Amino acid sequence: MTTDSTQTLATGSRASWRRTHTCGELRSSHIGSTVTLNGWVAGRRDHGGIYFVDLRDRYGMTQVTLATELSDRTQFSTEWVVAITGEVVARESGNANAELPTGEVEVRVKELVVLSQATVPPFEVDDGIETAVEIRLRHRHVDLRRPEMTRNLIHRSRFIGAMRRAFEAQDFVEVETPILTKATPEGARDYLVPSRVHPGEFYALPQSPQIFKQILMVSGLDRYFQVARCFRDEDLRADRQPEFTQLDMEMSFVAEDDVFEAWEKVMASVFDEVMGIQLATPFARLTWREAMDRFGSDKPDLRYGLELVDLAQWVPLSGFKVFEGALAEKNGRVMAICVPGGGSAISRGQMKTLESRAKELGAQGLAWWKPGESGGGAGPVARFCEGDSGADLLARLGGGEGDLVLFCAGEQRLVWKVLGALRTDCARRLELIPKGHTAAEHYCFAWVVDFPMYEWDEETGAFMSAHHPFTAPVDPTLAGDQGELMSRAYDLVLNGWELGSGSIRIHDQKLQARIFDQLGISPQEARAKFGFLLDALGSGAPPHGGFAMGLDRVVALTLGLEGIRDVIAFPKTTSATDLMCGAPSPVPDRQLAEVHVARAGRGRTAEGGAASPAGA
RNA sequence: GGGGGCGUAGCUCAAUUGGUUAGAGUGCCGGCCUGUCACGCCGGAGGUUGCGGGUUCAAGUCCCGUCGCCCUCGCCA
């Protein structure tokens, strides 16, 4: 039986159902007062003579009680939105709920108004559910009602707010840059937006506000920041969405240290304000080369050891032809990691998994050794580790009996990649990674500096910028082998995640032109693509540099999450679709014609049929 | 684009060698219960086994195709 209470809703701006308190607010001090609460019915327990309702809003949960007479004549169910008015009463001792901040009291309901009915929820609106991501995304409006999801979004909001205050405290100015901008063939694939006014021409959504922020420096803004949406049409990962948010910044008349210091201040202030954590600054610094050689990664997780060890000196002692051959190759390396206790902790089955992982990354196989009592031991490399050879190796690795040694031989980049991945894998397996995200020691920040300027691209047979083409070289004379040039780019790394990257930029028009030349971009091409930047650099450009931090990532890490999906209100799936609103979707032909776009090849039409191939 | 995993009730899962009417928990609906808060007890409804084809006397199960989700390599200046 539905009450007529919904009829009483339209009673003007001072409706009687308006809440006086939130559902997370009531304490013993409120006992005796009459209150009105608004919220969602999170749970009901009918005990015959007394009826309990858990009322939930984003502030918390409050238990309210209904007399039989009231519960009998009022219909409501899970997730209905109701208003209750009643008296706050103490719970008798023994009935208090210590789990709930409001657990000392409850509200004895005199009146209940149904504000909105609800369909049965597709899954429980509660923390710790095991519902498939797909279902949660499809019903995101319900998913976000779950306290842990609400908490994530609130944490994100506070984090961003604190960042804004911290930058403003250092005189940074927030400036918005265009979302409809110019396509750049370099870098990631652009999302394109057809122009209606200019047939056949397209805007691109920004991969980052890079050029705009440099131009703001030329304009004399001196210190800029922005909470910037960025778009990259590339395949997704757990820590990658096609649209994501950066805390982007740029500053003038600076070198690396100035940028680092500005960020260290911001991070220290934000962690303190939002989480009460006192970060130690300055953050650790290591060169790219050191990061690769010690951890096999340019985003090393510094919370544990398992470092890579170079074995060039040991290989001749081993007499292992395969390793000797690898060393003789150009950029050949033989390296290993020693997994403490891995001799017994890593099973035969797990070794198979490690090996297939190594092969997946391009290794021929996985050489390993489990040292035994007297220098022998098990594994394909064991017979090269007998006697002095084994003793020498163990001394280099700092290991011994009971450990597991994993080798990798080959081209340097491959060795780094394989051992870097195995290092992470083993650390996870052996649970060497300290858990937690609530104390300073859970956060290992590090600046990685001195990246290579260029990377060789096999596909195009040309050098590409490792960072981006506006990055200043360490040596502005560009002397020496182009492949060996180092850049003034840097990354900030946290617990094995790349939080963001930046660089000191080129502020000299002539040097910028030379870099374009090294990238194989002709002067005509450079003018067409980046003419406005070159013009700006020629109009009085201050030395400048900056950095952009992936907000989704840092927010996820500070919540102890392993992916960024749960800190984004409406994220996309692995195939870049939005399951809630159904984007992307076909559009009617009329709409396509307006923007001068014709269908080509596969695809659905707005009418649901398949599009005819172009030219048909 | 490649590799791997998953897809059965609203949700989470089970179903022997291919074999009777596809089950359980939870949620939902109804009934009982005055102190629960993962309430308890009794009853009920709820299924295009992702979709399409094939093999077979017989398919949730085997084969082919396809779609979706997750992880991952490539990719992500």
Short mmCIF file of N, CA and C in Angstrom, two decimals, chain A residues 75-206:
data_model
loop_
_atom_site.label_atom_id
_atom_site.label_comp_id
_atom_site.label_asym_id
_atom_site.label_seq_id
_atom_site.Cartn_x
_atom_site.Cartn_y
_atom_site.Cartn_z
N GLN A 75 4.69 1.82 2.47
CA GLN A 75 5.44 0.92 1.61
C GLN A 75 6.73 1.59 1.15
N PHE A 76 7.83 0.89 1.33
CA PHE A 76 9.11 1.37 0.80
C PHE A 76 10.03 0.18 0.73
N SER A 77 11.10 0.31 -0.01
CA SER A 77 12.01 -0.82 -0.18
C SER A 77 13.44 -0.33 -0.32
N THR A 78 14.34 -1.27 -0.55
CA THR A 78 15.76 -0.96 -0.67
C THR A 78 16.01 0.12 -1.74
N GLU A 79 16.82 1.10 -1.40
CA GLU A 79 17.25 2.17 -2.29
C GLU A 79 16.16 3.18 -2.62
N TRP A 80 15.00 3.06 -1.98
CA TRP A 80 14.04 4.14 -2.11
C TRP A 80 14.59 5.35 -1.35
N VAL A 81 14.22 6.52 -1.80
CA VAL A 81 14.67 7.74 -1.13
C VAL A 81 13.56 8.23 -0.22
N VAL A 82 13.87 8.38 1.04
CA VAL A 82 12.83 8.74 2.00
C VAL A 82 13.29 9.89 2.90
N ALA A 83 12.31 10.53 3.50
CA ALA A 83 12.58 11.51 4.55
C ALA A 83 11.90 10.99 5.81
N ILE A 84 12.59 11.06 6.92
CA ILE A 84 11.97 10.67 8.18
C ILE A 84 12.12 11.81 9.18
N THR A 85 11.08 11.94 9.98
CA THR A 85 11.16 12.91 11.07
C THR A 85 10.89 12.16 12.36
N GLY A 86 11.65 12.45 13.39
CA GLY A 86 11.45 11.75 14.64
C GLY A 86 12.38 12.26 15.72
N GLU A 87 12.35 11.56 16.83
CA GLU A 87 13.14 12.00 17.97
C GLU A 87 14.41 11.16 18.07
N VAL A 88 15.52 11.84 18.35
CA VAL A 88 16.77 11.13 18.57
C VAL A 88 16.73 10.53 19.97
N VAL A 89 16.92 9.22 20.03
CA VAL A 89 16.92 8.56 21.35
C VAL A 89 18.20 7.78 21.53
N ALA A 90 18.56 7.58 22.79
CA ALA A 90 19.74 6.78 23.10
C ALA A 90 19.42 5.32 22.84
N ARG A 91 20.43 4.59 22.38
CA ARG A 91 20.24 3.15 22.32
C ARG A 91 20.57 2.60 23.70
N GLU A 92 19.77 1.63 24.15
CA GLU A 92 20.08 1.02 25.44
C GLU A 92 21.46 0.38 25.38
N SER A 93 22.15 0.39 26.48
CA SER A 93 23.48 -0.20 26.49
C SER A 93 23.37 -1.66 26.05
N GLY A 94 24.31 -2.06 25.24
CA GLY A 94 24.22 -3.41 24.67
C GLY A 94 23.64 -3.37 23.28
N ASN A 95 22.87 -2.33 22.98
CA ASN A 95 22.29 -2.19 21.65
C ASN A 95 23.06 -1.21 20.78
N ALA A 96 24.00 -0.50 21.37
CA ALA A 96 24.79 0.44 20.59
C ALA A 96 25.62 -0.32 19.56
N ASN A 97 25.87 0.35 18.45
CA ASN A 97 26.69 -0.27 17.39
C ASN A 97 28.01 0.47 17.28
N ALA A 98 29.07 -0.17 17.77
CA ALA A 98 30.38 0.48 17.80
C ALA A 98 30.96 0.67 16.41
N GLU A 99 30.46 -0.07 15.43
CA GLU A 99 30.96 0.03 14.06
C GLU A 99 30.55 1.33 13.38
N LEU A 100 29.46 1.91 13.91
CA LEU A 100 28.86 3.08 13.25
C LEU A 100 29.14 4.33 14.07
N PRO A 101 29.63 5.40 13.44
CA PRO A 101 29.84 6.65 14.18
C PRO A 101 28.55 7.15 14.83
N THR A 102 27.42 6.83 14.20
CA THR A 102 26.14 7.26 14.75
C THR A 102 25.53 6.17 15.64
N GLY A 103 26.33 5.15 15.98
CA GLY A 103 25.79 3.95 16.62
C GLY A 103 25.32 4.10 18.05
N GLU A 104 25.59 5.27 18.68
CA GLU A 104 25.12 5.50 20.05
C GLU A 104 23.63 5.79 20.10
N VAL A 105 23.12 6.29 18.95
CA VAL A 105 21.73 6.77 18.96
C VAL A 105 20.95 6.14 17.81
N GLU A 106 19.65 6.37 17.84
CA GLU A 106 18.80 6.04 16.71
C GLU A 106 17.65 7.04 16.69
N VAL A 107 16.92 7.06 15.60
CA VAL A 107 15.82 8.02 15.51
C VAL A 107 14.49 7.26 15.54
N ARG A 108 13.63 7.63 16.48
CA ARG A 108 12.31 7.01 16.58
C ARG A 108 11.38 7.79 15.64
N VAL A 109 11.00 7.17 14.54
CA VAL A 109 10.32 7.89 13.46
C VAL A 109 8.86 8.16 13.79
N LYS A 110 8.46 9.44 13.59
CA LYS A 110 7.05 9.79 13.75
C LYS A 110 6.39 9.90 12.38
N GLU A 111 7.19 10.35 11.38
CA GLU A 111 6.63 10.51 10.05
C GLU A 111 7.65 10.06 9.00
N LEU A 112 7.18 9.35 7.99
CA LEU A 112 8.04 8.92 6.90
C LEU A 112 7.42 9.33 5.58
N VAL A 113 8.20 10.04 4.77
CA VAL A 113 7.73 10.48 3.45
C VAL A 113 8.60 9.83 2.39
N VAL A 114 7.94 9.17 1.44
CA VAL A 114 8.70 8.59 0.31
C VAL A 114 8.97 9.71 -0.69
N LEU A 115 10.24 9.99 -0.93
CA LEU A 115 10.59 11.05 -1.89
C LEU A 115 10.75 10.48 -3.29
N SER A 116 11.13 9.20 -3.36
CA SER A 116 11.36 8.60 -4.67
C SER A 116 11.41 7.08 -4.53
N GLN A 117 10.77 6.39 -5.47
CA GLN A 117 10.84 4.94 -5.47
C GLN A 117 12.06 4.48 -6.27
N ALA A 118 12.40 3.20 -6.15
CA ALA A 118 13.59 2.71 -6.84
C ALA A 118 13.36 1.29 -7.33
N THR A 119 13.92 1.00 -8.49
CA THR A 119 13.93 -0.39 -8.95
C THR A 119 14.88 -1.18 -8.07
N VAL A 120 14.75 -2.49 -8.08
CA VAL A 120 15.67 -3.33 -7.32
C VAL A 120 17.08 -3.13 -7.86
N PRO A 121 18.04 -2.81 -7.01
CA PRO A 121 19.40 -2.53 -7.51
C PRO A 121 20.02 -3.77 -8.13
N PRO A 122 20.85 -3.59 -9.19
CA PRO A 122 21.47 -4.72 -9.88
C PRO A 122 22.50 -5.44 -9.01
N PHE A 123 22.99 -4.75 -8.01
CA PHE A 123 23.92 -5.39 -7.07
C PHE A 123 23.81 -4.65 -5.76
N GLU A 124 24.37 -5.25 -4.73
CA GLU A 124 24.27 -4.66 -3.42
C GLU A 124 25.00 -3.32 -3.35
N VAL A 125 24.36 -2.33 -2.76
CA VAL A 125 25.01 -1.04 -2.60
C VAL A 125 25.80 -1.08 -1.30
N ASP A 126 27.00 -1.68 -1.38
CA ASP A 126 27.80 -1.86 -0.18
C ASP A 126 29.26 -2.02 -0.57
N ASP A 127 30.14 -1.84 0.40
CA ASP A 127 31.57 -2.03 0.13
C ASP A 127 31.88 -3.52 0.00
N GLY A 128 33.01 -3.80 -0.63
CA GLY A 128 33.52 -5.16 -0.68
C GLY A 128 32.72 -6.11 -1.55
N ILE A 129 31.97 -5.60 -2.51
CA ILE A 129 31.22 -6.49 -3.39
C ILE A 129 32.15 -7.10 -4.42
N GLU A 130 31.74 -8.22 -5.03
CA GLU A 130 32.58 -8.89 -6.03
C GLU A 130 31.93 -8.87 -7.40
N THR A 131 31.15 -7.86 -7.64
CA THR A 131 30.42 -7.75 -8.90
C THR A 131 31.37 -7.42 -10.05
N ALA A 132 31.09 -8.00 -11.21
CA ALA A 132 31.92 -7.77 -12.39
C ALA A 132 31.99 -6.28 -12.74
N VAL A 133 33.16 -5.85 -13.19
CA VAL A 133 33.36 -4.46 -13.57
C VAL A 133 32.31 -4.02 -14.58
N GLU A 134 32.03 -4.91 -15.52
CA GLU A 134 31.07 -4.60 -16.58
C GLU A 134 29.71 -4.18 -16.01
N ILE A 135 29.24 -4.93 -15.01
CA ILE A 135 27.94 -4.64 -14.40
C ILE A 135 28.02 -3.32 -13.63
N ARG A 136 29.12 -3.13 -12.95
CA ARG A 136 29.28 -1.89 -12.17
C ARG A 136 29.31 -0.67 -13.08
N LEU A 137 30.00 -0.80 -14.22
CA LEU A 137 30.09 0.35 -15.13
C LEU A 137 28.74 0.64 -15.78
N ARG A 138 28.00 -0.43 -16.10
CA ARG A 138 26.71 -0.24 -16.75
C ARG A 138 25.74 0.50 -15.82
N HIS A 139 25.87 0.21 -14.52
CA HIS A 139 25.00 0.85 -13.52
C HIS A 139 25.83 1.75 -12.63
N ARG A 140 26.59 2.62 -13.24
CA ARG A 140 27.52 3.44 -12.47
C ARG A 140 26.82 4.32 -11.44
N HIS A 141 25.59 4.75 -11.77
CA HIS A 141 24.86 5.59 -10.82
C HIS A 141 24.64 4.86 -9.51
N VAL A 142 24.47 3.54 -9.58
CA VAL A 142 24.31 2.76 -8.35
C VAL A 142 25.68 2.48 -7.72
N ASP A 143 26.67 2.18 -8.59
CA ASP A 143 28.00 1.84 -8.10
C ASP A 143 28.61 2.99 -7.28
N LEU A 144 28.39 4.20 -7.77
CA LEU A 144 28.99 5.37 -7.10
C LEU A 144 28.30 5.65 -5.76
N ARG A 145 27.15 5.03 -5.55
CA ARG A 145 26.44 5.19 -4.27
C ARG A 145 27.14 4.40 -3.17
N ARG A 146 27.95 3.42 -3.56
CA ARG A 146 28.64 2.61 -2.57
C ARG A 146 29.64 3.47 -1.82
N PRO A 147 29.66 3.34 -0.47
CA PRO A 147 30.51 4.24 0.34
C PRO A 147 31.95 4.31 -0.13
N GLU A 148 32.55 3.18 -0.51
CA GLU A 148 33.97 3.26 -0.88
C GLU A 148 34.16 4.05 -2.17
N MET A 149 33.20 4.00 -3.06
CA MET A 149 33.31 4.78 -4.30
C MET A 149 33.09 6.27 -4.01
N THR A 150 32.11 6.55 -3.19
CA THR A 150 31.90 7.95 -2.78
C THR A 150 33.15 8.49 -2.11
N ARG A 151 33.73 7.67 -1.25
CA ARG A 151 34.96 8.07 -0.56
C ARG A 151 36.06 8.39 -1.57
N ASN A 152 36.21 7.54 -2.60
CA ASN A 152 37.24 7.78 -3.61
C ASN A 152 37.06 9.15 -4.28
N LEU A 153 35.83 9.46 -4.65
CA LEU A 153 35.59 10.72 -5.35
C LEU A 153 35.81 11.91 -4.43
N ILE A 154 35.45 11.75 -3.17
CA ILE A 154 35.67 12.84 -2.21
C ILE A 154 37.17 13.05 -1.99
N HIS A 155 37.89 11.94 -1.86
CA HIS A 155 39.34 12.03 -1.68
C HIS A 155 39.97 12.74 -2.88
N ARG A 156 39.52 12.37 -4.07
CA ARG A 156 40.04 13.00 -5.28
C ARG A 156 39.78 14.50 -5.26
N SER A 157 38.57 14.87 -4.90
CA SER A 157 38.22 16.29 -4.85
C SER A 157 39.10 17.05 -3.86
N ARG A 158 39.32 16.45 -2.69
CA ARG A 158 40.16 17.11 -1.68
C ARG A 158 41.59 17.21 -2.15
N PHE A 159 42.05 16.15 -2.82
CA PHE A 159 43.43 16.13 -3.31
C PHE A 159 43.64 17.25 -4.33
N ILE A 160 42.71 17.37 -5.26
CA ILE A 160 42.84 18.40 -6.28
C ILE A 160 42.73 19.79 -5.66
N GLY A 161 41.82 19.93 -4.72
CA GLY A 161 41.66 21.22 -4.04
C GLY A 161 42.94 21.64 -3.34
N ALA A 162 43.56 20.67 -2.65
CA ALA A 162 44.80 20.97 -1.94
C ALA A 162 45.91 21.33 -2.91
N MET A 163 45.92 20.66 -4.07
CA MET A 163 46.94 20.98 -5.07
C MET A 163 46.76 22.41 -5.58
N ARG A 164 45.52 22.77 -5.85
CA ARG A 164 45.26 24.13 -6.32
C ARG A 164 45.77 25.15 -5.30
N ARG A 165 45.44 24.91 -4.04
CA ARG A 165 45.88 25.87 -3.01
C ARG A 165 47.40 25.91 -2.93
N ALA A 166 48.05 24.73 -3.05
CA ALA A 166 49.50 24.69 -2.92
C ALA A 166 50.18 25.42 -4.08
N PHE A 167 49.62 25.29 -5.27
CA PHE A 167 50.21 26.02 -6.40
C PHE A 167 49.95 27.51 -6.28
N GLU A 168 48.74 27.87 -5.87
CA GLU A 168 48.45 29.29 -5.74
C GLU A 168 49.31 29.92 -4.66
N ALA A 169 49.61 29.14 -3.62
CA ALA A 169 50.48 29.66 -2.55
C ALA A 169 51.87 29.97 -3.09
N GLN A 170 52.24 29.34 -4.20
CA GLN A 170 53.54 29.63 -4.81
C GLN A 170 53.40 30.55 -6.02
N ASP A 171 52.27 31.25 -6.07
CA ASP A 171 52.08 32.27 -7.11
C ASP A 171 51.82 31.72 -8.50
N PHE A 172 51.39 30.46 -8.58
CA PHE A 172 51.02 29.92 -9.89
C PHE A 172 49.62 30.41 -10.26
N VAL A 173 49.40 30.59 -11.56
CA VAL A 173 48.12 31.08 -12.07
C VAL A 173 47.44 29.98 -12.87
N GLU A 174 46.17 29.71 -12.56
CA GLU A 174 45.46 28.66 -13.29
C GLU A 174 44.90 29.24 -14.58
N VAL A 175 45.29 28.65 -15.70
CA VAL A 175 44.83 29.12 -17.00
C VAL A 175 44.25 27.93 -17.77
N GLU A 176 43.08 28.14 -18.38
CA GLU A 176 42.49 27.09 -19.20
C GLU A 176 42.99 27.20 -20.63
N THR A 177 43.23 26.06 -21.24
CA THR A 177 43.69 26.02 -22.63
C THR A 177 42.64 25.30 -23.48
N PRO A 178 42.69 25.44 -24.79
CA PRO A 178 41.62 24.89 -25.63
C PRO A 178 41.52 23.37 -25.59
N ILE A 179 40.26 22.92 -25.71
CA ILE A 179 40.00 21.48 -25.89
C ILE A 179 39.94 21.17 -27.38
N LEU A 180 39.40 22.11 -28.15
CA LEU A 180 39.42 21.95 -29.60
C LEU A 180 40.71 22.60 -30.09
N THR A 181 41.64 21.79 -30.53
CA THR A 181 42.93 22.34 -30.90
C THR A 181 43.43 21.69 -32.18
N LYS A 182 44.73 21.77 -32.40
CA LYS A 182 45.28 21.37 -33.69
C LYS A 182 45.91 19.98 -33.62
N ALA A 183 45.65 19.19 -34.64
CA ALA A 183 46.21 17.84 -34.69
C ALA A 183 47.72 17.88 -34.81
N THR A 184 48.38 16.98 -34.09
CA THR A 184 49.84 16.85 -34.20
C THR A 184 50.17 15.42 -34.56
N PRO A 185 50.86 15.24 -35.67
CA PRO A 185 51.13 13.87 -36.12
C PRO A 185 52.07 13.11 -35.19
N GLU A 186 52.91 13.82 -34.44
CA GLU A 186 53.83 13.15 -33.53
C GLU A 186 53.07 12.62 -32.32
N GLY A 187 53.71 11.67 -31.63
CA GLY A 187 53.16 11.21 -30.37
C GLY A 187 52.01 10.26 -30.53
N ALA A 188 51.09 10.34 -29.56
CA ALA A 188 49.97 9.41 -29.56
C ALA A 188 49.00 9.77 -30.69
N ARG A 189 48.09 8.83 -30.94
CA ARG A 189 47.03 9.07 -31.93
C ARG A 189 46.06 10.10 -31.36
N ASP A 190 45.64 11.04 -32.22
CA ASP A 190 44.71 12.09 -31.79
C ASP A 190 43.26 11.64 -31.87
N TYR A 191 42.44 12.15 -30.97
CA TYR A 191 41.00 12.12 -31.18
C TYR A 191 40.65 13.31 -32.07
N LEU A 192 39.90 13.05 -33.14
CA LEU A 192 39.60 14.11 -34.10
C LEU A 192 38.16 14.57 -33.99
N VAL A 193 37.96 15.85 -34.24
CA VAL A 193 36.63 16.44 -34.24
C VAL A 193 36.45 17.18 -35.56
N PRO A 194 35.51 16.74 -36.40
CA PRO A 194 35.35 17.39 -37.70
C PRO A 194 34.80 18.81 -37.55
N SER A 195 35.25 19.68 -38.44
CA SER A 195 34.76 21.05 -38.42
C SER A 195 33.57 21.18 -39.36
N ARG A 196 32.48 21.79 -38.87
CA ARG A 196 31.31 22.03 -39.72
C ARG A 196 31.57 23.21 -40.65
N VAL A 197 32.24 24.22 -40.11
CA VAL A 197 32.44 25.46 -40.85
C VAL A 197 33.50 25.32 -41.93
N HIS A 198 34.47 24.44 -41.66
CA HIS A 198 35.57 24.26 -42.61
C HIS A 198 35.56 22.83 -43.13
N PRO A 199 34.88 22.60 -44.24
CA PRO A 199 34.72 21.26 -44.78
C PRO A 199 36.06 20.54 -44.92
N GLY A 200 36.11 19.31 -44.45
CA GLY A 200 37.30 18.49 -44.61
C GLY A 200 38.40 18.78 -43.62
N GLU A 201 38.15 19.71 -42.69
CA GLU A 201 39.19 20.01 -41.71
C GLU A 201 38.75 19.56 -40.33
N PHE A 202 39.75 19.35 -39.48
CA PHE A 202 39.50 18.73 -38.19
C PHE A 202 40.23 19.44 -37.07
N TYR A 203 39.57 19.48 -35.93
CA TYR A 203 40.27 19.80 -34.69
C TYR A 203 40.80 18.50 -34.12
N ALA A 204 41.73 18.59 -33.18
CA ALA A 204 42.12 17.42 -32.39
C ALA A 204 41.91 17.77 -30.93
N LEU A 205 41.58 16.77 -30.13
CA LEU A 205 41.55 16.99 -28.68
C LEU A 205 42.99 16.91 -28.19
N PRO A 206 43.36 17.73 -27.22
CA PRO A 206 44.77 17.82 -26.82
C PRO A 206 45.27 16.54 -26.14
#
